CSV table of C-alpha atoms in Angstrom, one decimal:
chain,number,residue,atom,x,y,z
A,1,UNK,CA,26.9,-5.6,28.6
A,2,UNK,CA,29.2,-2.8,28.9
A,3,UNK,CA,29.5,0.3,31.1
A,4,UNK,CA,28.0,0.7,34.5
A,5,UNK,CA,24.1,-0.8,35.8
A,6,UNK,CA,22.0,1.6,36.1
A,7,UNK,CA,19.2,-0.8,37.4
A,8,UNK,CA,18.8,-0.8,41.4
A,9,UNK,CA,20.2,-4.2,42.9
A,10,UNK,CA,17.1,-6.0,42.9
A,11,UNK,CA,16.4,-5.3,39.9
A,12,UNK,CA,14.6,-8.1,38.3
A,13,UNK,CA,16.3,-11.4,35.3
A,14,UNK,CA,13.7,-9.6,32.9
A,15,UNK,CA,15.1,-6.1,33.6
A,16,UNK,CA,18.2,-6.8,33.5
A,17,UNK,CA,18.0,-8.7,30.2
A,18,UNK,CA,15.7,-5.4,28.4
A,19,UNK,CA,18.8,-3.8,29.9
A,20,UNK,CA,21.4,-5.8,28.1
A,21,UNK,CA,19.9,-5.6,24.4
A,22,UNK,CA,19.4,-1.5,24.7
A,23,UNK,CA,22.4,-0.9,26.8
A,24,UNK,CA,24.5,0.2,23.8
A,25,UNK,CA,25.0,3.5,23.1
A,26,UNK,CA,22.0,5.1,20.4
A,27,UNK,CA,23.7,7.0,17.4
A,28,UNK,CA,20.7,9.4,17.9
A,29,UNK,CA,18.9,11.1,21.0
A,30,UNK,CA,16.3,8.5,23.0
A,31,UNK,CA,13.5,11.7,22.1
A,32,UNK,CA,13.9,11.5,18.7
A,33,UNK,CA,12.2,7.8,18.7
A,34,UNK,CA,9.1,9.7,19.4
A,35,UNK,CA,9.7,12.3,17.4
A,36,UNK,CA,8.2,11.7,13.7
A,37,UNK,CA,10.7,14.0,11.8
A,38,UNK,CA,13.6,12.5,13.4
A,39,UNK,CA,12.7,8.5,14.1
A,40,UNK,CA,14.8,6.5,12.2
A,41,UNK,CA,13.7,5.1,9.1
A,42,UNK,CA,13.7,1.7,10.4
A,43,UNK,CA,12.1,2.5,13.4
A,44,UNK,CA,9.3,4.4,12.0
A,45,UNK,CA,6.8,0.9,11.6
A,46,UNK,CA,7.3,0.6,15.8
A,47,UNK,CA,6.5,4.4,15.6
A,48,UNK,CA,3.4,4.0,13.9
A,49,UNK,CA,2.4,0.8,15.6
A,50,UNK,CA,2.8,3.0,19.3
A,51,UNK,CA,1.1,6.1,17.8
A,52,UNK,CA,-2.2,3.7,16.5
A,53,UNK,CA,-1.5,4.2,12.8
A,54,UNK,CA,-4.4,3.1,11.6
A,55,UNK,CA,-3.2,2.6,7.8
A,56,UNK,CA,0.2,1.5,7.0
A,57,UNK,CA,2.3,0.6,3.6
A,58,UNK,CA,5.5,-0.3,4.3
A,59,UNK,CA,6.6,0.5,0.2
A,60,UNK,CA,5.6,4.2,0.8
A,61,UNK,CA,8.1,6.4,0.9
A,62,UNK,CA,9.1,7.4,3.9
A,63,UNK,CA,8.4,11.3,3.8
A,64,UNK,CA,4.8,10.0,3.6
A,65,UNK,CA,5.6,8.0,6.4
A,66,UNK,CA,6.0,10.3,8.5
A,67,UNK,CA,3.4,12.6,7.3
A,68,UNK,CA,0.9,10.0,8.3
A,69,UNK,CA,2.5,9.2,11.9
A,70,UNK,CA,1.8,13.2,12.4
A,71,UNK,CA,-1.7,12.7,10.9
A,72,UNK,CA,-2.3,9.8,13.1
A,73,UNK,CA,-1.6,11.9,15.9
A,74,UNK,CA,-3.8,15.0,15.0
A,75,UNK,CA,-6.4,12.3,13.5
A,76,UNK,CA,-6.8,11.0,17.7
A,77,UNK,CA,-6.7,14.5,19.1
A,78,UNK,CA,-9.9,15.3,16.4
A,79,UNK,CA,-11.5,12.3,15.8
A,80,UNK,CA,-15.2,13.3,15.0
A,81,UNK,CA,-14.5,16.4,13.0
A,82,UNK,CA,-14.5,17.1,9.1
A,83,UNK,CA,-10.5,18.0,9.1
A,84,UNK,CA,-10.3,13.9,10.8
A,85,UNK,CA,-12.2,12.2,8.5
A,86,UNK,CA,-10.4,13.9,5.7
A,87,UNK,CA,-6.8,13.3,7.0
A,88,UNK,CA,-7.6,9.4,7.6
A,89,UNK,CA,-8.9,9.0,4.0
A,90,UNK,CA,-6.3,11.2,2.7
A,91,UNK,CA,-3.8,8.7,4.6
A,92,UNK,CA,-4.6,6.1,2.8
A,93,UNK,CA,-2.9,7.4,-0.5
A,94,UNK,CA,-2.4,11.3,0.4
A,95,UNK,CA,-4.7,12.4,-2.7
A,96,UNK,CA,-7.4,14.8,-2.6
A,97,UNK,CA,-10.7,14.1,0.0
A,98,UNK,CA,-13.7,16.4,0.4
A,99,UNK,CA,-16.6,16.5,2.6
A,100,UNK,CA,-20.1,17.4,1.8
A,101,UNK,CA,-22.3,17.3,5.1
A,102,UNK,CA,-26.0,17.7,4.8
A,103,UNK,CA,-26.1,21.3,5.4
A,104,UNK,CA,-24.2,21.7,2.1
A,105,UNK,CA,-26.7,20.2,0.6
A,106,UNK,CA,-30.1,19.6,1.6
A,107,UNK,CA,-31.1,18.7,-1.9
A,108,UNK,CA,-29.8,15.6,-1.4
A,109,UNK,CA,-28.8,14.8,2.0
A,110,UNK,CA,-31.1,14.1,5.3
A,111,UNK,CA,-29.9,15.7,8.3
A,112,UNK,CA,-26.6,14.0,10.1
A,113,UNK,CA,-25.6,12.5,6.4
A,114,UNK,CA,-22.3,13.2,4.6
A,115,UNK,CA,-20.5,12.4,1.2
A,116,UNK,CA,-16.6,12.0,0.7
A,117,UNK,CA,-15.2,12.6,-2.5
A,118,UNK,CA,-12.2,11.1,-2.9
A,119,UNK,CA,-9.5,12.0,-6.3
A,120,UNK,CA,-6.9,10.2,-7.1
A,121,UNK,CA,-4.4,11.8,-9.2
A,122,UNK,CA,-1.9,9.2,-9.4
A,123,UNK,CA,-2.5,5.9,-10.1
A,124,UNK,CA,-6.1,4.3,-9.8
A,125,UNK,CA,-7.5,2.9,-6.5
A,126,UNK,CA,-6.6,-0.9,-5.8
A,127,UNK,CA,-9.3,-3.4,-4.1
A,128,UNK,CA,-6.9,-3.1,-1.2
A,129,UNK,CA,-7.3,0.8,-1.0
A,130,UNK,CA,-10.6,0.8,-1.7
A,131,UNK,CA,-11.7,-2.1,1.2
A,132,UNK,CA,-10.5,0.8,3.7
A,133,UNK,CA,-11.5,3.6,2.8
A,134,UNK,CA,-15.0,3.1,4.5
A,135,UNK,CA,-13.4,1.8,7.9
A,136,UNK,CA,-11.1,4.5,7.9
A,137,UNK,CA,-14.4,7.1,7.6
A,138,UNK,CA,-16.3,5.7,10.1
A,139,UNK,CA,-13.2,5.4,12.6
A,140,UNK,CA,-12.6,9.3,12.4
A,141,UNK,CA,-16.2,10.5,11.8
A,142,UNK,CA,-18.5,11.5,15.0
A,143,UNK,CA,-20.7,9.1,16.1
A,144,UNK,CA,-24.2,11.0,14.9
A,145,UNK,CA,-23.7,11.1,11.0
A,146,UNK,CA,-24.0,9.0,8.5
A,147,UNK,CA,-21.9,8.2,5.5
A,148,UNK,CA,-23.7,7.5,2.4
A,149,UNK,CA,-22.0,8.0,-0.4
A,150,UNK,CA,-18.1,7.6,-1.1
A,151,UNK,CA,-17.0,9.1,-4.8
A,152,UNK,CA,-13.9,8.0,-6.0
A,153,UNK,CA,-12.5,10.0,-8.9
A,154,UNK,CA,-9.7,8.5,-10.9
A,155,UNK,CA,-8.1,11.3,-12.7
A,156,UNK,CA,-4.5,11.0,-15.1
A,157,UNK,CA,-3.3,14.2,-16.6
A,158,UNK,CA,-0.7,15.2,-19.2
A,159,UNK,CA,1.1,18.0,-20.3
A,160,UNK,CA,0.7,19.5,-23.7
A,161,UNK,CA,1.3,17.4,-26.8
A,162,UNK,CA,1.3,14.2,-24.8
A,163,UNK,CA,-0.8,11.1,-24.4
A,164,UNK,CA,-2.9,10.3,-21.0
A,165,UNK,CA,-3.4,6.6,-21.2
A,166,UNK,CA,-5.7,5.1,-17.7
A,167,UNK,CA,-5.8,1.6,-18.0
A,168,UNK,CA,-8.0,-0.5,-14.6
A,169,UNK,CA,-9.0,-3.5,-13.7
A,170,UNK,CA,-10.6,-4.3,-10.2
A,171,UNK,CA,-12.7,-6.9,-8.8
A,172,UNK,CA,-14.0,-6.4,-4.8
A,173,UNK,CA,-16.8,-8.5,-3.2
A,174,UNK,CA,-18.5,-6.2,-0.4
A,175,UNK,CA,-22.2,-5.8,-1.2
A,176,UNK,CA,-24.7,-3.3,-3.3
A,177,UNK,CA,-22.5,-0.8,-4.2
A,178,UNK,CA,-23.7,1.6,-6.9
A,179,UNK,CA,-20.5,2.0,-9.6
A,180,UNK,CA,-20.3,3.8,-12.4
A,181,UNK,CA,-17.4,4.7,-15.2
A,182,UNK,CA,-13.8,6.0,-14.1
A,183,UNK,CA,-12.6,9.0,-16.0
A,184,UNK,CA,-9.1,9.8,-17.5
A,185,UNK,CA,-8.3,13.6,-18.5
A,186,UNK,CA,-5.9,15.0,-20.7
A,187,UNK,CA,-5.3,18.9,-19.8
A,188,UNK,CA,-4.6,20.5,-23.4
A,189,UNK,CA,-3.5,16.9,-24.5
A,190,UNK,CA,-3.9,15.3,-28.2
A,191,UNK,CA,-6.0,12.4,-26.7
A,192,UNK,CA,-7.0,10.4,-23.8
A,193,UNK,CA,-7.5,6.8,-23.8
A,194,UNK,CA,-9.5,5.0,-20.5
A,195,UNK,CA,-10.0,0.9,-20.6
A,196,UNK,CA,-12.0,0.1,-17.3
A,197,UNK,CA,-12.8,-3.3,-16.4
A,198,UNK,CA,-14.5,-3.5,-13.1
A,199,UNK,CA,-16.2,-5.8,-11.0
A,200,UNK,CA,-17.7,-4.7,-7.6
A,201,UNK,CA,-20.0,-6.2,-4.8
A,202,UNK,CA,-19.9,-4.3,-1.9
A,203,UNK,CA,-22.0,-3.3,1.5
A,204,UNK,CA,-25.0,-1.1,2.1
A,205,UNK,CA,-22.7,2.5,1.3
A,206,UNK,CA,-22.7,3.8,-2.3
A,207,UNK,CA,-19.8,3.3,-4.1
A,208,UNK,CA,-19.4,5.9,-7.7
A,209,UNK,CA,-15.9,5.5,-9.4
A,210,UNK,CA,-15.9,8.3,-11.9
């Protein structure tokens, strides 16, 4: 160790040796470790581990990274409300989530229950995504309502003049989870070609991929 001890002379073998590894000298300011749009990009797993990320891919890239650190934070702060449950499931891959509570639609819902749907634009939903999406609901949802239905939409689009091709395959044990077909659509394309072959057991939560 270099430089001058700032621990008090009785300091402790353990303090001094935490001393020792993070004596030298940070290129960047000690705030900016807790600071989301400044962290390191090689710090930013210890980041999310302290902040209780909930969900965490190491391949995303690392502007998403940091936009789900920041969720996670708003995510504790609101845990119970619409905006929560929306920014956890969005978290998982940062696509589109809407809620439906029962007052939006009493046709269909009993009172405390709610629907998410879920679009993804990108690529199609994985067995990995899709075991936790549900956890991830009921983590940030209040503790009254019920979720009864998650709808995931699987949507590829193309420009003008070109091809959308979906191609999926995905097998998940959970329980009796109602499936039915994923959709690919072509805005203005000259065709759009979907091969789906799925294979789903799941829990007690309706499950449509459309």
């Amino acid at each position: 160790m270099t430089g001058k001890s700032l621990l008090p002379p009785n300091a402790s073998k353990h303090e001094k040796d935490i001393e020792a590894v993070i004596s030298p000298p940070l290129s960047f300011p000690n705030r900016d470790l807790w600071n989301p749009d400044k962290c390191p990009e090689h710090l930013l797993p210890h980041l999310a581990w302290a902040l209780s990320v909930d969900n965490w891919d190491s391949t995303w890239p690392v502007e998403r990274k940091r936009k789900v650190i920041k969720d996670s934070l708003y995510i504790h702060r609101k845990k119970g409300t619409r905006d929560a449950v929306e920014r956890a499931v969005s978290a998982i891959r940062g696509d589109d989530t809407k809620i439906t509570e029962w007052f939006e639609d009493k046709a269909n819902l009993a009172p405390g229950e709610f629907t998410v749907d879920y679009v993804s634009t990108g690529t199609p939903v994985d067995g990995s995504e899709l075991a936790k999406l549900v956890p991830a609901i009921n983590a940030a949802k209040n503790v009254r309502s019920t979720l009864t239905k998650v709808a995931i939409t699987s949507r590829v689009e193309a420009p003008e003049k070109h091809v959308a091709v979906s191609r999926q395959a995905m097998q998940l044990k959970a329980g009796p989870w109602i499936i039915s077909s994923m959709v690919s659509s072509s805005n203005n394309g000259m065709a759009c070609i979907s091969r789906q072959g799925i294979q789903i057991k799941s829990g007690p939560i309706p499950l449509v991929l459309e």
